[in-house]
């Protein structure tokens, strides 16, 4: 039976083949910095220049990357009725591949956020600490990124989608960062089938099916199997 409501969660493994390392990789962007120094509100308060330079570097790397076959396959899937596409990634590769209505639960590198009034606007290639907000004029710009210790975006939409899911898929995610790591358990409680697509299994026993291999190979094949049915 073809699932009517599909929820897909993607993580860093989806974009690794596009040249964006996962932050837990040995050669990852995060290797030269502790997470506590660049990805928390406290870090931004303590040393905003360091944090802004770090995200300028990440923004440039994401802008130079290109969507891979897995992004394009999920873009095709997103155009079908009943599909909810959620990403933990802060790059825009799914959007650039043509995916529709991607839920960026951790924000986007190409966005700026005013820490004073909450206004959002497209981020420039480099973001100085005194960048004025177009809405209120305050020089309090920060990356529009959900840092550790902050609440992910769009949780109401995500929870509503999980509550009605027939199929939940986790693609290229470590299963270690909550609340996203708990989405599979919510899906199972409502009776959805669950599948993990990853280089290797991350949560034995929590998924009904596990497909292993590079995302650029296994994701298009999985999407083809869904659309063919």
PDB file of C-alpha atoms in Angstrom:
ATOM      1  CA  UNK A   1       0.000   0.000   0.000  1.00  0.00           C
ATOM      2  CA  UNK A   2       1.386   3.405  -0.987  1.00  0.00           C
ATOM      3  CA  UNK A   3       1.779   5.683   2.065  1.00  0.00           C
ATOM      4  CA  UNK A   4      -0.395   8.783   1.912  1.00  0.00           C
ATOM      5  CA  UNK A   5       1.508  10.892   4.456  1.00  0.00           C
ATOM      6  CA  UNK A   6       5.298  10.720   4.305  1.00  0.00           C
ATOM      7  CA  UNK A   7       7.586  12.590   6.696  1.00  0.00           C
ATOM      8  CA  UNK A   8      11.260  12.784   5.750  1.00  0.00           C
ATOM      9  CA  UNK A   9      13.942  14.039   8.142  1.00  0.00           C
ATOM     10  CA  UNK A  10      17.371  14.769   6.682  1.00  0.00           C
ATOM     11  CA  UNK A  11      20.667  15.360   8.428  1.00  0.00           C
ATOM     12  CA  UNK A  12      24.260  16.209   7.616  1.00  0.00           C
ATOM     13  CA  UNK A  13      24.891  12.927   5.800  1.00  0.00           C
ATOM     14  CA  UNK A  14      22.643  14.121   2.985  1.00  0.00           C
ATOM     15  CA  UNK A  15      25.026  16.963   2.119  1.00  0.00           C
ATOM     16  CA  UNK A  16      28.347  15.283   2.892  1.00  0.00           C
ATOM     17  CA  UNK A  17      28.804  14.164  -0.723  1.00  0.00           C
ATOM     18  CA  UNK A  18      28.300  17.763  -1.803  1.00  0.00           C
ATOM     19  CA  UNK A  19      31.423  18.686   0.150  1.00  0.00           C
ATOM     20  CA  UNK A  20      29.825  19.914   3.375  1.00  0.00           C
ATOM     21  CA  UNK A  21      31.385  17.848   6.191  1.00  0.00           C
ATOM     22  CA  UNK A  22      29.338  16.680   9.124  1.00  0.00           C
ATOM     23  CA  UNK A  23      30.357  18.424  12.324  1.00  0.00           C
ATOM     24  CA  UNK A  24      31.256  15.092  13.916  1.00  0.00           C
ATOM     25  CA  UNK A  25      33.570  14.134  11.033  1.00  0.00           C
ATOM     26  CA  UNK A  26      37.282  14.007  11.772  1.00  0.00           C
ATOM     27  CA  UNK A  27      37.904  16.578   9.037  1.00  0.00           C
ATOM     28  CA  UNK A  28      34.777  18.627   9.769  1.00  0.00           C
ATOM     29  CA  UNK A  29      34.528  22.401   9.968  1.00  0.00           C
ATOM     30  CA  UNK A  30      33.959  22.104  13.682  1.00  0.00           C
ATOM     31  CA  UNK A  31      37.318  20.437  14.343  1.00  0.00           C
ATOM     32  CA  UNK A  32      39.118  23.729  14.909  1.00  0.00           C
ATOM     33  CA  UNK A  33      36.498  25.012  17.326  1.00  0.00           C
ATOM     34  CA  UNK A  34      34.651  23.617  20.282  1.00  0.00           C
ATOM     35  CA  UNK A  35      30.899  23.654  19.789  1.00  0.00           C
ATOM     36  CA  UNK A  36      30.665  25.706  22.979  1.00  0.00           C
ATOM     37  CA  UNK A  37      32.792  28.415  21.331  1.00  0.00           C
ATOM     38  CA  UNK A  38      30.816  28.883  18.116  1.00  0.00           C
ATOM     39  CA  UNK A  39      27.332  27.362  18.362  1.00  0.00           C
ATOM     40  CA  UNK A  40      25.673  28.579  21.548  1.00  0.00           C
ATOM     41  CA  UNK A  41      24.034  31.866  22.570  1.00  0.00           C
ATOM     42  CA  UNK A  42      26.663  32.167  25.300  1.00  0.00           C
ATOM     43  CA  UNK A  43      29.454  31.954  22.719  1.00  0.00           C
ATOM     44  CA  UNK A  44      27.872  34.734  20.669  1.00  0.00           C
ATOM     45  CA  UNK A  45      27.551  36.919  23.744  1.00  0.00           C
ATOM     46  CA  UNK A  46      31.141  36.167  24.764  1.00  0.00           C
ATOM     47  CA  UNK A  47      32.874  36.563  21.386  1.00  0.00           C
ATOM     48  CA  UNK A  48      30.499  37.637  18.614  1.00  0.00           C
ATOM     49  CA  UNK A  49      33.324  38.343  16.154  1.00  0.00           C
ATOM     50  CA  UNK A  50      34.584  34.750  16.377  1.00  0.00           C
ATOM     51  CA  UNK A  51      31.093  33.330  15.918  1.00  0.00           C
ATOM     52  CA  UNK A  52      30.319  35.605  12.970  1.00  0.00           C
ATOM     53  CA  UNK A  53      33.630  34.725  11.262  1.00  0.00           C
ATOM     54  CA  UNK A  54      32.885  31.055  11.760  1.00  0.00           C
ATOM     55  CA  UNK A  55      29.478  31.355  10.136  1.00  0.00           C
ATOM     56  CA  UNK A  56      30.856  33.496   7.322  1.00  0.00           C
ATOM     57  CA  UNK A  57      33.149  30.557   6.547  1.00  0.00           C
ATOM     58  CA  UNK A  58      30.294  28.056   6.686  1.00  0.00           C
ATOM     59  CA  UNK A  59      28.091  30.317   4.554  1.00  0.00           C
ATOM     60  CA  UNK A  60      30.756  30.542   1.858  1.00  0.00           C
ATOM     61  CA  UNK A  61      31.282  26.767   1.850  1.00  0.00           C
ATOM     62  CA  UNK A  62      27.548  26.111   1.547  1.00  0.00           C
ATOM     63  CA  UNK A  63      27.159  28.634  -1.260  1.00  0.00           C
ATOM     64  CA  UNK A  64      29.956  26.948  -3.233  1.00  0.00           C
ATOM     65  CA  UNK A  65      28.483  23.429  -2.808  1.00  0.00           C
ATOM     66  CA  UNK A  66      26.115  21.882  -5.332  1.00  0.00           C
ATOM     67  CA  UNK A  67      23.109  19.622  -4.698  1.00  0.00           C
ATOM     68  CA  UNK A  68      23.824  15.939  -5.223  1.00  0.00           C
ATOM     69  CA  UNK A  69      21.605  13.149  -6.539  1.00  0.00           C
ATOM     70  CA  UNK A  70      20.001  12.631  -3.119  1.00  0.00           C
ATOM     71  CA  UNK A  71      18.892  16.270  -2.930  1.00  0.00           C
ATOM     72  CA  UNK A  72      17.396  16.062  -6.413  1.00  0.00           C
ATOM     73  CA  UNK A  73      15.576  12.819  -5.587  1.00  0.00           C
ATOM     74  CA  UNK A  74      14.016  14.320  -2.467  1.00  0.00           C
ATOM     75  CA  UNK A  75      13.052  17.407  -4.462  1.00  0.00           C
ATOM     76  CA  UNK A  76      11.066  15.118  -6.780  1.00  0.00           C
ATOM     77  CA  UNK A  77       9.453  13.424  -3.798  1.00  0.00           C
ATOM     78  CA  UNK A  78       8.538  16.766  -2.198  1.00  0.00           C
ATOM     79  CA  UNK A  79       6.265  17.582  -5.135  1.00  0.00           C
ATOM     80  CA  UNK A  80       3.953  14.670  -4.333  1.00  0.00           C
ATOM     81  CA  UNK A  81       0.885  15.316  -2.159  1.00  0.00           C
ATOM     82  CA  UNK A  82       1.244  14.400   1.502  1.00  0.00           C
ATOM     83  CA  UNK A  83       5.038  14.726   1.742  1.00  0.00           C
ATOM     84  CA  UNK A  84       6.620  16.750   4.557  1.00  0.00           C
ATOM     85  CA  UNK A  85      10.349  17.393   4.133  1.00  0.00           C
ATOM     86  CA  UNK A  86      12.248  18.435   7.271  1.00  0.00           C
ATOM     87  CA  UNK A  87      15.953  19.149   7.414  1.00  0.00           C
ATOM     88  CA  UNK A  88      18.381  19.625  10.265  1.00  0.00           C
ATOM     89  CA  UNK A  89      20.861  21.033   7.742  1.00  0.00           C
ATOM     90  CA  UNK A  90      21.463  24.757   7.578  1.00  0.00           C
ATOM     91  CA  UNK A  91      22.512  24.722   3.924  1.00  0.00           C
ATOM     92  CA  UNK A  92      19.996  25.460   1.161  1.00  0.00           C
ATOM     93  CA  UNK A  93      20.888  22.518  -1.080  1.00  0.00           C
ATOM     94  CA  UNK A  94      17.428  20.939  -0.931  1.00  0.00           C
ATOM     95  CA  UNK A  95      15.847  24.256  -1.872  1.00  0.00           C
ATOM     96  CA  UNK A  96      18.355  24.788  -4.674  1.00  0.00           C
ATOM     97  CA  UNK A  97      17.545  21.310  -5.987  1.00  0.00           C
ATOM     98  CA  UNK A  98      13.933  22.418  -6.328  1.00  0.00           C
ATOM     99  CA  UNK A  99      12.403  20.895  -3.198  1.00  0.00           C
ATOM    100  CA  UNK A 100       9.110  22.434  -2.167  1.00  0.00           C
ATOM    101  CA  UNK A 101       8.302  23.860   1.266  1.00  0.00           C
ATOM    102  CA  UNK A 102      11.369  22.537   3.093  1.00  0.00           C
ATOM    103  CA  UNK A 103      11.076  22.902   6.882  1.00  0.00           C
ATOM    104  CA  UNK A 104      14.463  24.184   8.110  1.00  0.00           C
ATOM    105  CA  UNK A 105      14.190  23.284  11.766  1.00  0.00           C
ATOM    106  CA  UNK A 106      17.690  24.578  12.577  1.00  0.00           C
ATOM    107  CA  UNK A 107      17.548  27.716  10.432  1.00  0.00           C
ATOM    108  CA  UNK A 108      19.605  28.637   7.371  1.00  0.00           C
ATOM    109  CA  UNK A 109      23.109  29.935   6.801  1.00  0.00           C
ATOM    110  CA  UNK A 110      21.852  32.348   4.166  1.00  0.00           C
ATOM    111  CA  UNK A 111      19.598  34.110   6.669  1.00  0.00           C
ATOM    112  CA  UNK A 112      20.206  36.893   9.171  1.00  0.00           C
ATOM    113  CA  UNK A 113      18.233  37.425  12.371  1.00  0.00           C
ATOM    114  CA  UNK A 114      17.948  40.585  14.448  1.00  0.00           C
ATOM    115  CA  UNK A 115      18.626  39.731  18.073  1.00  0.00           C
ATOM    116  CA  UNK A 116      16.662  42.842  19.102  1.00  0.00           C
ATOM    117  CA  UNK A 117      13.370  42.648  17.203  1.00  0.00           C
ATOM    118  CA  UNK A 118      13.425  39.176  15.612  1.00  0.00           C
ATOM    119  CA  UNK A 119      13.279  40.407  12.006  1.00  0.00           C
ATOM    120  CA  UNK A 120      14.733  38.050   9.384  1.00  0.00           C
ATOM    121  CA  UNK A 121      16.380  38.960   6.086  1.00  0.00           C
ATOM    122  CA  UNK A 122      18.881  37.465   3.573  1.00  0.00           C
ATOM    123  CA  UNK A 123      22.373  37.392   5.034  1.00  0.00           C
ATOM    124  CA  UNK A 124      25.234  39.093   3.176  1.00  0.00           C
ATOM    125  CA  UNK A 125      28.303  36.973   2.342  1.00  0.00           C
ATOM    126  CA  UNK A 126      30.012  38.391   5.430  1.00  0.00           C
ATOM    127  CA  UNK A 127      28.103  39.592   8.473  1.00  0.00           C
ATOM    128  CA  UNK A 128      29.756  42.285  10.607  1.00  0.00           C
ATOM    129  CA  UNK A 129      28.717  42.588  14.226  1.00  0.00           C
ATOM    130  CA  UNK A 130      27.215  46.031  13.617  1.00  0.00           C
ATOM    131  CA  UNK A 131      25.128  45.049  10.559  1.00  0.00           C
ATOM    132  CA  UNK A 132      21.929  47.133  10.958  1.00  0.00           C
ATOM    133  CA  UNK A 133      18.542  45.468  10.981  1.00  0.00           C
ATOM    134  CA  UNK A 134      16.394  46.621   8.021  1.00  0.00           C
ATOM    135  CA  UNK A 135      13.347  46.732  10.313  1.00  0.00           C
ATOM    136  CA  UNK A 136      14.473  48.405  13.533  1.00  0.00           C
ATOM    137  CA  UNK A 137      17.956  49.690  12.704  1.00  0.00           C
ATOM    138  CA  UNK A 138      19.649  47.945  15.621  1.00  0.00           C
ATOM    139  CA  UNK A 139      23.178  46.683  15.012  1.00  0.00           C
ATOM    140  CA  UNK A 140      22.395  43.287  16.524  1.00  0.00           C
ATOM    141  CA  UNK A 141      22.514  40.857  13.608  1.00  0.00           C
ATOM    142  CA  UNK A 142      23.231  37.182  14.152  1.00  0.00           C
ATOM    143  CA  UNK A 143      23.014  34.138  11.883  1.00  0.00           C
ATOM    144  CA  UNK A 144      19.473  32.789  11.592  1.00  0.00           C
ATOM    145  CA  UNK A 145      20.667  29.509  13.077  1.00  0.00           C
ATOM    146  CA  UNK A 146      19.274  27.483  15.964  1.00  0.00           C
ATOM    147  CA  UNK A 147      22.189  27.072  18.342  1.00  0.00           C
ATOM    148  CA  UNK A 148      22.590  24.424  21.012  1.00  0.00           C
ATOM    149  CA  UNK A 149      20.281  25.281  23.887  1.00  0.00           C
ATOM    150  CA  UNK A 150      17.711  27.006  21.640  1.00  0.00           C
ATOM    151  CA  UNK A 151      14.325  25.702  20.504  1.00  0.00           C
ATOM    152  CA  UNK A 152      14.206  24.434  16.892  1.00  0.00           C
ATOM    153  CA  UNK A 153      11.935  26.254  14.486  1.00  0.00           C
ATOM    154  CA  UNK A 154       8.519  25.070  13.240  1.00  0.00           C
ATOM    155  CA  UNK A 155       7.988  22.406  15.907  1.00  0.00           C
ATOM    156  CA  UNK A 156       4.199  22.801  15.713  1.00  0.00           C
ATOM    157  CA  UNK A 157       4.248  21.967  11.997  1.00  0.00           C
ATOM    158  CA  UNK A 158       6.621  19.080  12.547  1.00  0.00           C
ATOM    159  CA  UNK A 159       4.587  17.560  15.360  1.00  0.00           C
ATOM    160  CA  UNK A 160       1.390  17.854  13.320  1.00  0.00           C
ATOM    161  CA  UNK A 161       3.037  16.098  10.379  1.00  0.00           C
ATOM    162  CA  UNK A 162       4.367  13.295  12.588  1.00  0.00           C
ATOM    163  CA  UNK A 163       0.940  12.775  14.145  1.00  0.00           C
ATOM    164  CA  UNK A 164      -0.580  11.931  10.758  1.00  0.00           C
ATOM    165  CA  UNK A 165       2.391  10.097   9.215  1.00  0.00           C
ATOM    166  CA  UNK A 166       2.046   6.719   7.498  1.00  0.00           C
ATOM    167  CA  UNK A 167       5.783   6.569   6.769  1.00  0.00           C
ATOM    168  CA  UNK A 168       8.721   8.235   8.506  1.00  0.00           C
ATOM    169  CA  UNK A 169      12.191   8.270   6.951  1.00  0.00           C
ATOM    170  CA  UNK A 170      15.424   9.497   8.568  1.00  0.00           C
ATOM    171  CA  UNK A 171      18.171  10.175   6.032  1.00  0.00           C
ATOM    172  CA  UNK A 172      21.803  10.878   6.868  1.00  0.00           C
ATOM    173  CA  UNK A 173      21.171  11.883  10.468  1.00  0.00           C
ATOM    174  CA  UNK A 174      23.196  10.766  13.461  1.00  0.00           C
ATOM    175  CA  UNK A 175      20.205  10.204  15.725  1.00  0.00           C
ATOM    176  CA  UNK A 176      22.016  11.996  18.552  1.00  0.00           C
ATOM    177  CA  UNK A 177      20.575  15.511  18.484  1.00  0.00           C
ATOM    178  CA  UNK A 178      17.190  16.004  20.128  1.00  0.00           C
ATOM    179  CA  UNK A 179      14.383  16.684  19.544  1.00  0.00           C
ATOM    180  CA  UNK A 180      14.956  15.356  16.002  1.00  0.00           C
ATOM    181  CA  UNK A 181      16.392  12.085  17.325  1.00  0.00           C
ATOM    182  CA  UNK A 182      13.016  11.356  18.932  1.00  0.00           C
ATOM    183  CA  UNK A 183      10.916  11.836  15.799  1.00  0.00           C
ATOM    184  CA  UNK A 184      11.119   8.132  14.939  1.00  0.00           C
ATOM    185  CA  UNK A 185       9.621   7.233  18.315  1.00  0.00           C
ATOM    186  CA  UNK A 186       6.714   9.639  17.789  1.00  0.00           C
ATOM    187  CA  UNK A 187       6.111   8.168  14.334  1.00  0.00           C
ATOM    188  CA  UNK A 188       6.139   4.633  15.703  1.00  0.00           C
ATOM    189  CA  UNK A 189       3.616   5.562  18.385  1.00  0.00           C
ATOM    190  CA  UNK A 190       1.115   6.690  15.752  1.00  0.00           C
ATOM    191  CA  UNK A 191       1.630   3.487  13.753  1.00  0.00           C
ATOM    192  CA  UNK A 192       3.813   4.803  10.935  1.00  0.00           C
ATOM    193  CA  UNK A 193       6.278   2.558   9.141  1.00  0.00           C
ATOM    194  CA  UNK A 194       9.861   3.740   9.698  1.00  0.00           C
ATOM    195  CA  UNK A 195      13.003   3.547   7.579  1.00  0.00           C
ATOM    196  CA  UNK A 196      16.546   4.754   8.101  1.00  0.00           C
ATOM    197  CA  UNK A 197      18.819   5.573   5.152  1.00  0.00           C
ATOM    198  CA  UNK A 198      22.399   6.097   6.241  1.00  0.00           C
ATOM    199  CA  UNK A 199      25.988   4.978   5.770  1.00  0.00           C
ATOM    200  CA  UNK A 200      25.461   2.652   8.736  1.00  0.00           C
ATOM    201  CA  UNK A 201      22.661   1.968  11.222  1.00  0.00           C
ATOM    202  CA  UNK A 202      22.459   4.458  14.088  1.00  0.00           C
ATOM    203  CA  UNK A 203      19.552   3.149  16.167  1.00  0.00           C
ATOM    204  CA  UNK A 204      19.223  -0.648  16.104  1.00  0.00           C
ATOM    205  CA  UNK A 205      15.647  -1.762  16.683  1.00  0.00           C
ATOM    206  CA  UNK A 206      14.069   1.679  16.326  1.00  0.00           C
ATOM    207  CA  UNK A 207      13.436   1.449  12.565  1.00  0.00           C
ATOM    208  CA  UNK A 208      11.432  -1.153  10.678  1.00  0.00           C
ATOM    209  CA  UNK A 209      13.855  -1.019   7.756  1.00  0.00           C
ATOM    210  CA  UNK A 210      17.450   0.145   7.387  1.00  0.00           C
ATOM    211  CA  UNK A 211      19.045   0.950   4.025  1.00  0.00           C
ATOM    212  CA  UNK A 212      22.802   1.544   4.090  1.00  0.00           C
ATOM    213  CA  UNK A 213      25.130   3.196   1.623  1.00  0.00           C
ATOM    214  CA  UNK A 214      26.019   6.617   0.225  1.00  0.00           C
ATOM    215  CA  UNK A 215      23.042   8.968   0.134  1.00  0.00           C
ATOM    216  CA  UNK A 216      23.566   9.732  -3.558  1.00  0.00           C
ATOM    217  CA  UNK A 217      22.931   6.059  -4.328  1.00  0.00           C
ATOM    218  CA  UNK A 218      20.374   4.817  -1.827  1.00  0.00           C
ATOM    219  CA  UNK A 219      18.109   7.871  -1.641  1.00  0.00           C
ATOM    220  CA  UNK A 220      17.292   8.047  -5.380  1.00  0.00           C
ATOM    221  CA  UNK A 221      16.610   4.298  -5.417  1.00  0.00           C
ATOM    222  CA  UNK A 222      14.312   4.609  -2.396  1.00  0.00           C
ATOM    223  CA  UNK A 223      12.454   7.570  -3.893  1.00  0.00           C
ATOM    224  CA  UNK A 224      12.063   5.648  -7.165  1.00  0.00           C
ATOM    225  CA  UNK A 225      10.565   2.710  -5.267  1.00  0.00           C
ATOM    226  CA  UNK A 226       8.008   5.013  -3.636  1.00  0.00           C
ATOM    227  CA  UNK A 227       7.044   6.876  -6.764  1.00  0.00           C
ATOM    228  CA  UNK A 228       6.802   3.664  -8.808  1.00  0.00           C
ATOM    229  CA  UNK A 229       4.217   2.294  -6.394  1.00  0.00           C
TER     230      UNK A 229
END
